[in-house]
Short mmCIF file of C-alpha atoms in Angstrom, two decimals:
data_model
loop_
_atom_site.label_atom_id
_atom_site.label_comp_id
_atom_site.label_asym_id
_atom_site.label_seq_id
_atom_site.Cartn_x
_atom_site.Cartn_y
_atom_site.Cartn_z
CA UNK K 1 -95.05 -1.24 -174.55
CA UNK K 2 -94.88 -1.96 -178.38
CA UNK K 3 -93.37 -5.12 -179.83
CA UNK K 4 -90.39 -3.29 -181.15
CA UNK K 5 -89.69 -1.64 -177.75
CA UNK K 6 -90.26 -4.96 -175.95
CA UNK K 7 -87.75 -6.71 -178.18
CA UNK K 8 -85.03 -4.13 -177.25
CA UNK K 9 -85.89 -3.83 -173.44
CA UNK K 10 -83.85 -5.50 -170.89
CA UNK K 11 -87.19 -6.88 -169.55
CA UNK K 12 -88.04 -8.70 -172.76
CA UNK K 13 -89.16 -12.36 -171.87
CA UNK K 14 -88.14 -15.58 -173.54
CA UNK K 15 -91.46 -17.10 -174.87
CA UNK K 16 -92.37 -20.43 -173.26
CA UNK K 17 -92.66 -22.28 -176.68
CA UNK K 18 -89.12 -21.08 -177.70
CA UNK K 19 -87.84 -22.58 -174.57
CA UNK K 20 -89.39 -25.87 -175.39
CA UNK K 21 -88.17 -25.66 -178.90
CA UNK K 22 -84.55 -24.96 -177.80
CA UNK K 23 -84.71 -28.12 -175.54
CA UNK K 24 -85.74 -30.30 -178.42
CA UNK K 25 -82.87 -29.39 -180.66
CA UNK K 26 -80.02 -28.80 -178.04
CA UNK K 27 -77.51 -31.53 -179.04
CA UNK K 28 -77.59 -32.73 -175.33
CA UNK K 29 -78.54 -36.56 -174.95
CA UNK K 30 -81.77 -37.45 -173.16
CA UNK K 31 -80.62 -40.45 -170.99
CA UNK K 32 -81.93 -39.69 -167.50
CA UNK K 33 -84.85 -41.36 -165.88
CA UNK K 34 -86.66 -40.70 -162.66
CA UNK K 35 -84.28 -42.54 -160.30
CA UNK K 36 -81.26 -41.30 -161.89
CA UNK K 37 -82.60 -37.73 -161.58
CA UNK K 38 -83.41 -38.35 -157.97
CA UNK K 39 -79.97 -39.67 -157.44
CA UNK K 40 -78.43 -36.53 -158.86
CA UNK K 41 -80.65 -34.48 -156.56
CA UNK K 42 -79.66 -36.45 -153.40
CA UNK K 43 -76.15 -36.62 -154.61
CA UNK K 44 -76.11 -32.79 -154.74
CA UNK K 45 -77.91 -32.31 -151.33
CA UNK K 46 -76.13 -34.92 -149.11
CA UNK K 47 -72.28 -34.43 -149.05
CA UNK K 48 -69.96 -31.96 -147.40
CA UNK K 49 -72.89 -30.29 -145.57
CA UNK K 50 -73.27 -33.40 -143.33
CA UNK K 51 -69.89 -34.68 -143.44
CA UNK K 52 -68.10 -31.28 -142.83
CA UNK K 53 -70.36 -28.34 -142.31
CA UNK K 54 -72.22 -30.06 -139.52
CA UNK K 55 -69.16 -30.52 -137.51
CA UNK K 56 -67.97 -27.06 -138.31
CA UNK K 57 -71.20 -25.28 -137.18
CA UNK K 58 -71.56 -27.42 -134.08
CA UNK K 59 -67.90 -26.76 -132.91
CA UNK K 60 -67.73 -23.14 -134.01
CA UNK K 61 -64.67 -21.23 -135.14
CA UNK K 62 -62.74 -18.08 -134.32
CA UNK K 63 -65.53 -15.79 -135.79
CA UNK K 64 -68.62 -17.97 -135.17
CA UNK K 65 -69.73 -19.17 -131.66
CA UNK K 66 -70.41 -22.97 -131.33
CA UNK K 67 -74.01 -24.06 -131.97
CA UNK K 68 -73.58 -27.41 -130.23
CA UNK K 69 -76.23 -30.10 -130.47
CA UNK K 70 -78.67 -27.21 -131.71
CA UNK K 71 -76.92 -27.79 -135.25
CA UNK K 72 -80.03 -29.98 -135.71
CA UNK K 73 -82.28 -26.84 -135.44
CA UNK K 74 -80.11 -25.04 -137.97
CA UNK K 75 -80.60 -27.92 -140.31
CA UNK K 76 -84.43 -27.96 -139.82
CA UNK K 77 -84.61 -24.00 -140.32
CA UNK K 78 -82.59 -24.17 -143.53
CA UNK K 79 -84.63 -27.20 -144.65
CA UNK K 80 -87.89 -25.36 -144.20
CA UNK K 81 -86.67 -22.40 -146.30
CA UNK K 82 -85.52 -24.94 -148.92
CA UNK K 83 -88.65 -26.86 -149.07
CA UNK K 84 -90.70 -23.56 -149.94
CA UNK K 85 -88.29 -22.95 -152.73
CA UNK K 86 -88.19 -26.72 -153.91
CA UNK K 87 -91.94 -26.61 -154.56
CA UNK K 88 -91.37 -23.42 -156.78
CA UNK K 89 -88.79 -25.17 -158.70
CA UNK K 90 -90.84 -28.28 -159.04
CA UNK K 91 -93.72 -26.24 -160.75
CA UNK K 92 -91.30 -24.55 -163.08
CA UNK K 93 -89.36 -27.85 -163.86
CA UNK K 94 -92.75 -29.47 -165.06
CA UNK K 95 -93.33 -26.48 -167.50
CA UNK K 96 -89.86 -25.83 -168.69
CA UNK K 97 -87.68 -29.08 -169.15
CA UNK K 98 -84.76 -26.90 -170.27
CA UNK K 99 -81.09 -26.64 -169.16
CA UNK K 100 -80.49 -23.41 -167.05
CA UNK K 101 -82.77 -24.04 -164.12
CA UNK K 102 -83.38 -20.73 -162.32
CA UNK K 103 -81.73 -18.88 -165.18
CA UNK K 104 -84.42 -20.13 -167.64
CA UNK K 105 -87.37 -19.60 -165.21
CA UNK K 106 -86.24 -16.07 -164.42
CA UNK K 107 -85.91 -15.38 -168.28
CA UNK K 108 -89.30 -16.68 -169.17
CA UNK K 109 -91.18 -15.11 -166.14
CA UNK K 110 -89.37 -11.87 -165.19
CA UNK K 111 -87.48 -11.01 -168.28
CA UNK K 112 -83.90 -10.94 -169.70
CA UNK K 113 -82.24 -8.89 -166.98
CA UNK K 114 -83.63 -10.95 -164.23
CA UNK K 115 -82.53 -14.17 -165.99
CA UNK K 116 -79.16 -12.69 -166.58
CA UNK K 117 -78.83 -11.71 -162.90
CA UNK K 118 -79.57 -15.15 -161.62
CA UNK K 119 -77.60 -16.93 -164.32
CA UNK K 120 -74.42 -14.83 -163.81
CA UNK K 121 -75.05 -15.43 -160.08
CA UNK K 122 -75.28 -19.23 -160.41
CA UNK K 123 -72.00 -19.39 -162.62
CA UNK K 124 -70.05 -18.19 -159.65
CA UNK K 125 -72.01 -20.14 -156.86
CA UNK K 126 -71.97 -23.57 -158.59
CA UNK K 127 -68.22 -23.38 -159.30
CA UNK K 128 -67.67 -22.18 -155.75
CA UNK K 129 -69.87 -25.01 -154.39
CA UNK K 130 -67.61 -27.59 -156.18
CA UNK K 131 -64.50 -25.88 -154.52
CA UNK K 132 -66.16 -26.11 -151.00
CA UNK K 133 -66.79 -29.93 -151.45
CA UNK K 134 -63.32 -30.40 -152.69
CA UNK K 135 -62.03 -28.80 -149.55
CA UNK K 136 -64.26 -31.06 -147.51
CA UNK K 137 -62.94 -34.16 -149.36
CA UNK K 138 -59.31 -33.02 -148.59
CA UNK K 139 -60.16 -32.95 -144.85
CA UNK K 140 -61.58 -36.54 -144.80
CA UNK K 141 -58.62 -37.75 -146.97
CA UNK K 142 -56.27 -36.22 -144.32
CA UNK K 143 -58.10 -37.94 -141.55
CA UNK K 144 -57.92 -41.31 -143.33
CA UNK K 145 -54.28 -41.16 -144.03
CA UNK K 146 -53.53 -40.18 -140.57
CA UNK K 147 -55.14 -43.26 -139.27
CA UNK K 148 -52.31 -45.23 -141.05
CA UNK K 149 -49.65 -42.79 -139.63
CA UNK K 150 -49.24 -40.83 -142.87
CA UNK K 151 -49.18 -37.13 -142.36
CA UNK K 152 -49.22 -34.84 -145.45
CA UNK K 153 -47.36 -31.51 -145.18
CA UNK K 154 -49.68 -28.82 -143.87
CA UNK K 155 -48.16 -26.53 -146.60
CA UNK K 156 -49.88 -28.92 -149.18
CA UNK K 157 -53.28 -29.52 -147.35
CA UNK K 158 -54.22 -26.12 -145.89
CA UNK K 159 -54.82 -22.64 -147.34
CA UNK K 160 -52.92 -19.59 -146.51
CA UNK K 161 -55.33 -18.75 -143.59
CA UNK K 162 -54.14 -21.71 -141.55
CA UNK K 163 -50.73 -21.79 -139.90
CA UNK K 164 -48.12 -23.19 -142.18
CA UNK K 165 -50.66 -23.49 -144.98
CA UNK K 166 -50.02 -22.48 -148.58
CA UNK K 167 -52.22 -24.54 -151.11
CA UNK K 168 -54.75 -27.35 -150.77
CA UNK K 169 -53.43 -29.69 -153.29
CA UNK K 170 -55.70 -32.76 -152.64
CA UNK K 171 -58.79 -30.42 -153.13
CA UNK K 172 -57.34 -29.27 -156.55
CA UNK K 173 -56.87 -33.01 -157.62
CA UNK K 174 -60.28 -33.88 -156.66
CA UNK K 175 -61.88 -30.95 -158.58
CA UNK K 176 -59.97 -31.87 -161.74
CA UNK K 177 -60.82 -35.61 -161.33
CA UNK K 178 -64.59 -34.69 -161.15
CA UNK K 179 -64.18 -32.50 -164.21
CA UNK K 180 -62.71 -35.53 -166.13
CA UNK K 181 -65.59 -37.64 -165.03
CA UNK K 182 -68.39 -35.12 -166.10
CA UNK K 183 -66.40 -34.64 -169.44
CA UNK K 184 -67.02 -38.35 -170.24
CA UNK K 185 -70.69 -37.73 -170.89
CA UNK K 186 -74.22 -37.67 -169.06
CA UNK K 187 -74.82 -41.43 -169.44
CA UNK K 188 -71.53 -42.35 -167.86
CA UNK K 189 -72.12 -39.72 -165.14
CA UNK K 190 -75.69 -40.72 -164.63
CA UNK K 191 -74.57 -44.39 -163.87
CA UNK K 192 -71.78 -43.40 -161.63
CA UNK K 193 -74.12 -41.01 -159.68
CA UNK K 194 -76.68 -43.76 -159.04
CA UNK K 195 -74.12 -46.16 -157.56
CA UNK K 196 -72.41 -43.55 -155.65
CA UNK K 197 -75.65 -42.27 -154.04
CA UNK K 198 -76.68 -45.83 -153.03
CA UNK K 199 -73.27 -46.07 -151.33
CA UNK K 200 -73.91 -42.78 -149.61
CA UNK K 201 -77.15 -43.61 -148.29
CA UNK K 202 -76.01 -46.84 -146.97
CA UNK K 203 -73.01 -45.17 -145.33
CA UNK K 204 -75.16 -42.67 -143.51
CA UNK K 205 -77.58 -45.40 -142.40
CA UNK K 206 -74.67 -47.43 -141.09
CA UNK K 207 -73.32 -44.40 -139.29
CA UNK K 208 -76.53 -43.79 -137.58
CA UNK K 209 -77.02 -47.60 -136.84
CA UNK K 210 -73.56 -47.89 -135.21
CA UNK K 211 -73.39 -44.66 -133.69
CA UNK K 212 -76.70 -44.76 -131.87
CA UNK K 213 -75.25 -47.28 -129.42
CA UNK K 214 -72.47 -44.81 -128.38
CA UNK K 215 -74.62 -41.81 -127.74
CA UNK K 216 -73.92 -40.11 -124.38
CA UNK K 217 -77.05 -37.99 -123.35
CA UNK K 218 -74.72 -35.83 -121.40
CA UNK K 219 -73.33 -34.46 -124.71
CA UNK K 220 -76.68 -32.88 -125.57
CA UNK K 221 -76.27 -30.56 -122.44
CA UNK K 222 -76.20 -27.63 -123.03
CA UNK K 223 -78.25 -28.10 -126.21
CA UNK K 224 -77.79 -24.46 -127.33
CA UNK K 225 -74.62 -23.31 -125.65
CA UNK K 226 -74.43 -19.91 -127.38
CA UNK K 227 -77.98 -18.93 -127.53
CA UNK K 228 -80.56 -18.71 -130.37
CA UNK K 229 -78.61 -16.04 -132.66
CA UNK K 230 -75.71 -18.40 -133.64
CA UNK K 231 -78.37 -21.06 -134.55
CA UNK K 232 -79.71 -18.81 -137.21
CA UNK K 233 -76.24 -18.05 -138.50
CA UNK K 234 -75.53 -21.60 -138.55
CA UNK K 235 -78.71 -22.25 -140.59
CA UNK K 236 -77.32 -19.63 -143.21
CA UNK K 237 -74.07 -21.77 -143.44
CA UNK K 238 -75.69 -25.33 -143.42
CA UNK K 239 -78.16 -23.96 -146.09
CA UNK K 240 -75.36 -25.18 -148.33
CA UNK K 241 -76.51 -28.78 -147.19
CA UNK K 242 -80.11 -28.46 -148.27
CA UNK K 243 -80.23 -27.42 -151.75
CA UNK K 244 -78.90 -29.45 -154.73
CA UNK K 245 -82.12 -30.24 -156.39
CA UNK K 246 -81.80 -26.80 -158.10
CA UNK K 247 -78.52 -27.98 -159.85
CA UNK K 248 -80.16 -31.22 -160.64
CA UNK K 249 -82.92 -29.23 -162.52
CA UNK K 250 -80.25 -27.86 -164.81
CA UNK K 251 -80.17 -31.49 -166.37
CA UNK K 252 -83.82 -31.32 -167.44
CA UNK K 253 -82.87 -31.26 -171.15
CA UNK K 254 -81.13 -34.67 -170.60
CA UNK K 255 -84.00 -36.29 -168.96
CA UNK K 256 -86.09 -38.79 -170.91
CA UNK K 257 -89.41 -37.12 -169.79
CA UNK K 258 -88.38 -33.99 -167.89
CA UNK K 259 -92.01 -32.59 -167.59
CA UNK K 260 -93.15 -35.73 -165.74
CA UNK K 261 -90.01 -36.71 -163.85
CA UNK K 262 -88.34 -33.44 -162.81
CA UNK K 263 -91.04 -32.27 -160.13
CA UNK K 264 -91.13 -35.80 -158.57
CA UNK K 265 -87.26 -35.95 -158.45
CA UNK K 266 -87.06 -32.62 -156.74
CA UNK K 267 -89.39 -33.25 -153.96
CA UNK K 268 -88.09 -36.90 -153.47
CA UNK K 269 -84.51 -35.72 -153.17
CA UNK K 270 -85.24 -33.09 -150.49
CA UNK K 271 -87.45 -35.52 -148.31
CA UNK K 272 -84.81 -38.12 -148.42
CA UNK K 273 -82.04 -35.79 -147.57
CA UNK K 274 -83.78 -34.21 -144.53
CA UNK K 275 -84.73 -37.50 -143.03
CA UNK K 276 -81.02 -38.57 -143.15
CA UNK K 277 -79.73 -35.21 -141.75
CA UNK K 278 -81.87 -35.22 -138.76
CA UNK K 279 -80.77 -38.73 -137.73
CA UNK K 280 -77.20 -38.01 -138.65
CA UNK K 281 -76.79 -34.85 -136.72
CA UNK K 282 -78.40 -36.46 -133.61
CA UNK K 283 -75.81 -39.16 -133.68
CA UNK K 284 -72.90 -36.77 -134.32
CA UNK K 285 -73.49 -34.53 -131.42
CA UNK K 286 -74.51 -37.37 -129.04
CA UNK K 287 -71.44 -39.40 -129.63
CA UNK K 288 -68.91 -36.70 -129.05
CA UNK K 289 -69.08 -33.28 -127.11
CA UNK K 290 -69.43 -30.43 -129.60
CA UNK K 291 -66.23 -28.72 -128.23
CA UNK K 292 -64.09 -31.92 -129.35
CA UNK K 293 -65.70 -32.35 -132.78
CA UNK K 294 -63.12 -31.99 -135.53
CA UNK K 295 -64.76 -29.39 -137.76
CA UNK K 296 -63.13 -30.83 -140.89
CA UNK K 297 -63.99 -34.58 -140.43
CA UNK K 298 -66.79 -34.66 -137.90
CA UNK K 299 -67.94 -38.19 -138.02
CA UNK K 300 -64.35 -39.39 -138.36
CA UNK K 301 -63.46 -37.84 -135.05
CA UNK K 302 -66.83 -38.83 -133.28
CA UNK K 303 -66.11 -42.62 -134.00
CA UNK K 304 -62.41 -42.15 -133.01
CA UNK K 305 -63.57 -40.61 -129.75
CA UNK K 306 -65.49 -43.74 -128.77
CA UNK K 307 -62.57 -46.17 -129.62
CA UNK K 308 -63.64 -47.14 -133.14
CA UNK K 309 -60.66 -45.62 -135.24
CA UNK K 310 -61.13 -48.46 -137.88
CA UNK K 311 -64.75 -47.36 -138.30
CA UNK K 312 -63.51 -43.78 -138.59
CA UNK K 313 -61.07 -44.81 -141.40
CA UNK K 314 -63.98 -46.61 -143.33
CA UNK K 315 -66.13 -43.55 -142.90
CA UNK K 316 -63.36 -41.32 -144.31
CA UNK K 317 -62.96 -43.48 -147.38
CA UNK K 318 -66.66 -43.65 -148.21
CA UNK K 319 -67.18 -40.04 -147.33
CA UNK K 320 -64.80 -39.17 -150.08
CA UNK K 321 -66.71 -41.30 -152.60
CA UNK K 322 -70.14 -39.97 -151.52
CA UNK K 323 -69.15 -36.23 -151.42
CA UNK K 324 -67.82 -36.78 -155.05
CA UNK K 325 -71.55 -36.83 -156.12
CA UNK K 326 -72.01 -33.37 -154.80
CA UNK K 327 -69.19 -32.04 -156.98
CA UNK K 328 -70.55 -33.85 -160.07
CA UNK K 329 -74.05 -32.45 -159.50
CA UNK K 330 -72.92 -28.82 -159.11
CA UNK K 331 -70.35 -28.99 -161.79
CA UNK K 332 -73.07 -30.26 -164.10
CA UNK K 333 -75.15 -27.32 -163.03
CA UNK K 334 -72.45 -24.77 -163.73
CA UNK K 335 -71.89 -26.01 -167.12
CA UNK K 336 -75.49 -26.30 -168.12
CA UNK K 337 -76.38 -22.90 -167.03
CA UNK K 338 -73.32 -21.48 -168.92
CA UNK K 339 -74.36 -23.51 -172.09
CA UNK K 340 -77.87 -22.21 -171.86
CA UNK K 341 -76.80 -18.64 -171.60
CA UNK K 342 -74.44 -18.99 -174.41
CA UNK K 343 -77.09 -20.53 -176.53
CA UNK K 344 -79.35 -17.59 -175.90
CA UNK K 345 -76.65 -15.19 -177.05
CA UNK K 346 -76.10 -13.63 -173.63
CA UNK K 347 -72.62 -15.08 -173.62
CA UNK K 348 -70.37 -16.06 -176.70
CA UNK K 349 -71.72 -18.98 -178.73
CA UNK K 350 -68.30 -20.56 -178.55
CA UNK K 351 -69.14 -21.88 -175.14
CA UNK K 352 -72.30 -23.70 -176.35
CA UNK K 353 -70.48 -26.19 -178.64
CA UNK K 354 -71.06 -29.84 -177.60
CA UNK K 355 -68.99 -32.87 -178.65
CA UNK K 356 -70.14 -36.28 -180.00
CA UNK K 357 -71.16 -37.32 -176.44
CA UNK K 358 -73.42 -34.34 -176.10
CA UNK K 359 -71.13 -32.63 -173.61
CA UNK K 360 -70.20 -28.96 -173.71
CA UNK K 361 -66.46 -29.62 -173.11
CA UNK K 362 -65.21 -26.11 -173.25
CA UNK K 363 -67.49 -24.70 -170.42
CA UNK K 364 -66.93 -28.07 -168.56
CA UNK K 365 -63.11 -27.61 -168.31
CA UNK K 366 -63.21 -23.96 -167.67
CA UNK K 367 -65.63 -24.33 -164.79
CA UNK K 368 -63.52 -27.35 -163.49
CA UNK K 369 -60.32 -25.32 -163.49
CA UNK K 370 -62.17 -22.43 -161.78
CA UNK K 371 -63.34 -24.66 -158.96
CA UNK K 372 -59.79 -26.19 -158.59
CA UNK K 373 -58.50 -22.56 -158.05
CA UNK K 374 -61.13 -21.73 -155.41
CA UNK K 375 -60.46 -25.01 -153.69
CA UNK K 376 -56.69 -24.71 -153.54
CA UNK K 377 -56.56 -21.09 -152.30
CA UNK K 378 -59.69 -20.11 -150.19
CA UNK K 379 -60.89 -21.18 -146.70
CA UNK K 380 -63.97 -23.44 -146.55
CA UNK K 381 -66.27 -21.11 -144.76
CA UNK K 382 -65.53 -18.05 -146.98
CA UNK K 383 -66.32 -20.08 -150.05
CA UNK K 384 -69.48 -21.72 -148.32
CA UNK K 385 -70.91 -18.37 -147.29
CA UNK K 386 -70.48 -16.98 -150.88
CA UNK K 387 -72.30 -19.95 -152.35
CA UNK K 388 -75.03 -19.57 -149.88
CA UNK K 389 -75.81 -15.91 -150.63
CA UNK K 390 -75.92 -16.76 -154.27
CA UNK K 391 -78.30 -19.69 -154.00
CA UNK K 392 -80.42 -17.81 -151.59
CA UNK K 393 -80.76 -14.96 -154.08
CA UNK K 394 -81.64 -17.51 -156.83
CA UNK K 395 -84.46 -18.88 -154.49
CA UNK K 396 -85.81 -15.52 -154.09
CA UNK K 397 -85.93 -14.98 -157.85
CA UNK K 398 -87.61 -18.40 -158.43
CA UNK K 399 -90.15 -17.87 -155.76
CA UNK K 400 -91.02 -14.41 -157.11
CA UNK K 401 -91.00 -15.75 -160.65
CA UNK K 402 -93.54 -18.61 -159.87
CA UNK K 403 -96.07 -16.17 -158.44
CA UNK K 404 -95.79 -13.89 -161.42
CA UNK K 405 -95.92 -16.63 -163.99
CA UNK K 406 -98.96 -18.17 -162.16
CA UNK K 407 -100.98 -14.97 -162.75
CA UNK K 408 -99.46 -13.85 -166.08
CA UNK K 409 -99.64 -17.22 -167.61
CA UNK K 410 -102.37 -19.10 -165.75
CA UNK K 411 -103.16 -21.44 -168.66
CA UNK K 412 -99.57 -22.66 -169.42
CA UNK K 413 -99.49 -26.51 -168.96
CA UNK K 414 -98.29 -27.46 -165.57
CA UNK K 415 -97.57 -31.08 -164.58
CA UNK K 416 -97.14 -30.00 -160.99
CA UNK K 417 -98.82 -26.99 -159.17
CA UNK K 418 -97.41 -25.91 -155.83
CA UNK K 419 -99.99 -25.93 -153.15
CA UNK K 420 -101.25 -22.65 -151.16
CA UNK K 421 -100.19 -20.29 -153.85
CA UNK K 422 -98.95 -17.60 -152.99
CA UNK K 423 -98.25 -18.43 -149.41
CA UNK K 424 -95.65 -21.09 -150.00
CA UNK K 425 -93.27 -19.07 -152.40
CA UNK K 426 -93.86 -16.05 -150.05
CA UNK K 427 -92.54 -18.06 -147.29
CA UNK K 428 -89.52 -19.01 -149.43
CA UNK K 429 -88.76 -15.47 -150.12
CA UNK K 430 -89.06 -14.41 -146.54
CA UNK K 431 -86.86 -17.20 -145.25
CA UNK K 432 -84.27 -16.84 -147.99
CA UNK K 433 -83.87 -13.13 -147.26
CA UNK K 434 -83.63 -13.77 -143.61
CA UNK K 435 -80.93 -16.19 -144.04
CA UNK K 436 -79.04 -13.88 -146.40
CA UNK K 437 -79.19 -11.38 -143.49
CA UNK K 438 -77.38 -13.67 -141.27
CA UNK K 439 -74.31 -13.81 -143.55
CA UNK K 440 -71.15 -11.78 -142.78
CA UNK K 441 -70.74 -8.33 -144.50
CA UNK K 442 -67.67 -9.51 -146.29
CA UNK K 443 -69.83 -12.13 -148.10
CA UNK K 444 -72.18 -9.34 -149.37
CA UNK K 445 -69.25 -7.31 -150.52
CA UNK K 446 -67.88 -10.23 -152.66
CA UNK K 447 -71.31 -11.06 -154.05
CA UNK K 448 -71.87 -7.42 -154.85
CA UNK K 449 -68.56 -7.13 -156.64
CA UNK K 450 -69.35 -10.10 -158.82
CA UNK K 451 -72.83 -8.84 -159.67
CA UNK K 452 -71.36 -5.40 -160.81
CA UNK K 453 -69.01 -7.22 -163.14
CA UNK K 454 -71.99 -9.26 -164.43
CA UNK K 455 -73.90 -5.99 -165.19
CA UNK K 456 -70.94 -4.71 -167.15
CA UNK K 457 -70.68 -7.86 -169.26
CA UNK K 458 -74.44 -7.80 -169.81
CA UNK K 459 -74.68 -4.21 -170.98
CA UNK K 460 -71.49 -4.34 -173.01
CA UNK K 461 -72.08 -7.79 -174.66
CA UNK K 462 -75.14 -9.87 -173.60
CA UNK K 463 -77.94 -7.17 -174.44
CA UNK K 464 -76.57 -6.65 -177.91
CA UNK K 465 -75.94 -10.24 -178.72
CA UNK K 466 -79.11 -11.75 -177.28
CA UNK K 467 -81.09 -13.88 -179.74
CA UNK K 468 -84.07 -11.83 -178.29
CA UNK K 469 -82.73 -8.58 -179.82
CA UNK K 470 -83.78 -8.46 -183.44
CA UNK K 471 -80.38 -6.47 -184.25
CA UNK K 472 -78.24 -9.16 -182.60
CA UNK K 473 -75.14 -10.05 -184.68
CA UNK K 474 -75.91 -13.72 -183.99
CA UNK K 475 -78.91 -13.66 -186.39
CA UNK K 476 -76.67 -13.12 -189.34
CA UNK K 477 -74.43 -16.23 -188.71
#
C-alpha cells in the first residue's frame, strides 16, 4: 500500500515516536511514582467485586443459580484470564507511556479502526464501572444506616427493577462526589488513593483475621450447589473484580517514569489483589451459608450472622471508603481515554482541553454525570455484565496487538517482555472469548448497539478529522 493510501486508510497506524512525542507535551502533570501507580491499580481491582459481587454470585438471583462456596473458583478462573492480559498490558505499558491504554496500544499495533473500536468501547465500559461501584457503595451505606435503625425509603435506594424502587439517590451522590475529587488534580487524587488503598488492605486483612475464627466448615457443603456451569457464568460476572490495572495504565502520561514503573505496577497490583480475594472469599462463604448471604452487602451480613453487628457496621463504613478508590481509578481511565482520542482528532478537540491543574475538566464532568445516570437508573448486574463484555473485548484486542507488534516491530525498545510469546497472549484471548460467551444475550445486544453508534461517529467524524489524515481540518487550526 502506498504512503498516500496508507494515510487515508482506516488501518493507518500511529507511529510509536509520535505516541512518545504526544506524551511529552500533553499538559498532564507527571506526579505518580511506582507505589502510587500500584495503589491506583489495587484501588481499581479490589472493591465492589469483593464487597458486593462475591456475595451476589455466591447467593445467586432470579436469573442465575447460586454458585455457593465455589465463588472462589469463579475468582480463580477470572484471575487466570486476567493475568494473561495483564502481562500483555505490561509489555505495551513499558513501550508506550501514554494516556489511552488499550486504545493507544490498538492504534499503534493494529491501526486506527481497531484503536477507535477499543477506545469507544472503553468510554462506555469505564463509565459503567463507576456506576456499578456506586451501586455497591449504596448497598453498604444502607446496611450501615440500618444498623442504627435508620431505614432509607426504598424508592430512593433501589432502581425500578426492585419492588418499590424508583432511583438510587445515594449511588448518584457518590458518583458526583468522586467526579469532584478527580477534578481537583492528579496529585491530590494520587495521595487520596494511596491512603485509601492502605485502609482497604488493612480492612480486608482484618475481615479475614476476625472471620477465620467464625468459619463453620458445614457452610462449605455443598461446595458447588448448582454444578460447574454457573461457576463459569460467575467467573464472567466477577471478572469485573480482577481488572483495574488496565484503567491504571491510562495514567501512564502522569507517571514520573512510565516506561520503568508501569509494568511493575500492573503485575504487583494483580498479585496483591488475587491473594486477598482468595482469603476473603473463603472467609465469606465459611462464615455464612451461601443461601443467607446478602447479595448487596455480603461481609456485613456475614458478621451480623455470627453475632457481630458492630463489626458489620464498621465494615460497611470502611467498605464505602475503600470502594471509592475503584470509582476514582475507572473515572480516571474514562477521562484519559476520551482525552487521548480527542487529542488524536478522532473526537472533537474541545474535549482535550486541560486546566491549570493538568485536568481535562470537560470530559471529567461529562463522564461523571454519565456514571451518575447509570448508577441511579440501572440494576447492578445489568451494568456489571455490560462492563465485563467491554473489558474482555479490550483484552482480546490488546493480546492480539502484543503478538502483532512483537513480530512487526521486534526492535522497539521494551522495558518488559512478556514470557512464552505467543502462548501467554493466546491464552488471554481464549479465556476472554470464553468468558464473553458466558454472558447473557441481552448484554451482547446492548454492546452491539453501542459499537454500531461508534462506527457511525467514526466514519462521519473521526476518520475525516484524525490527525493521521493529511486532509484533516485539524491541521489548519
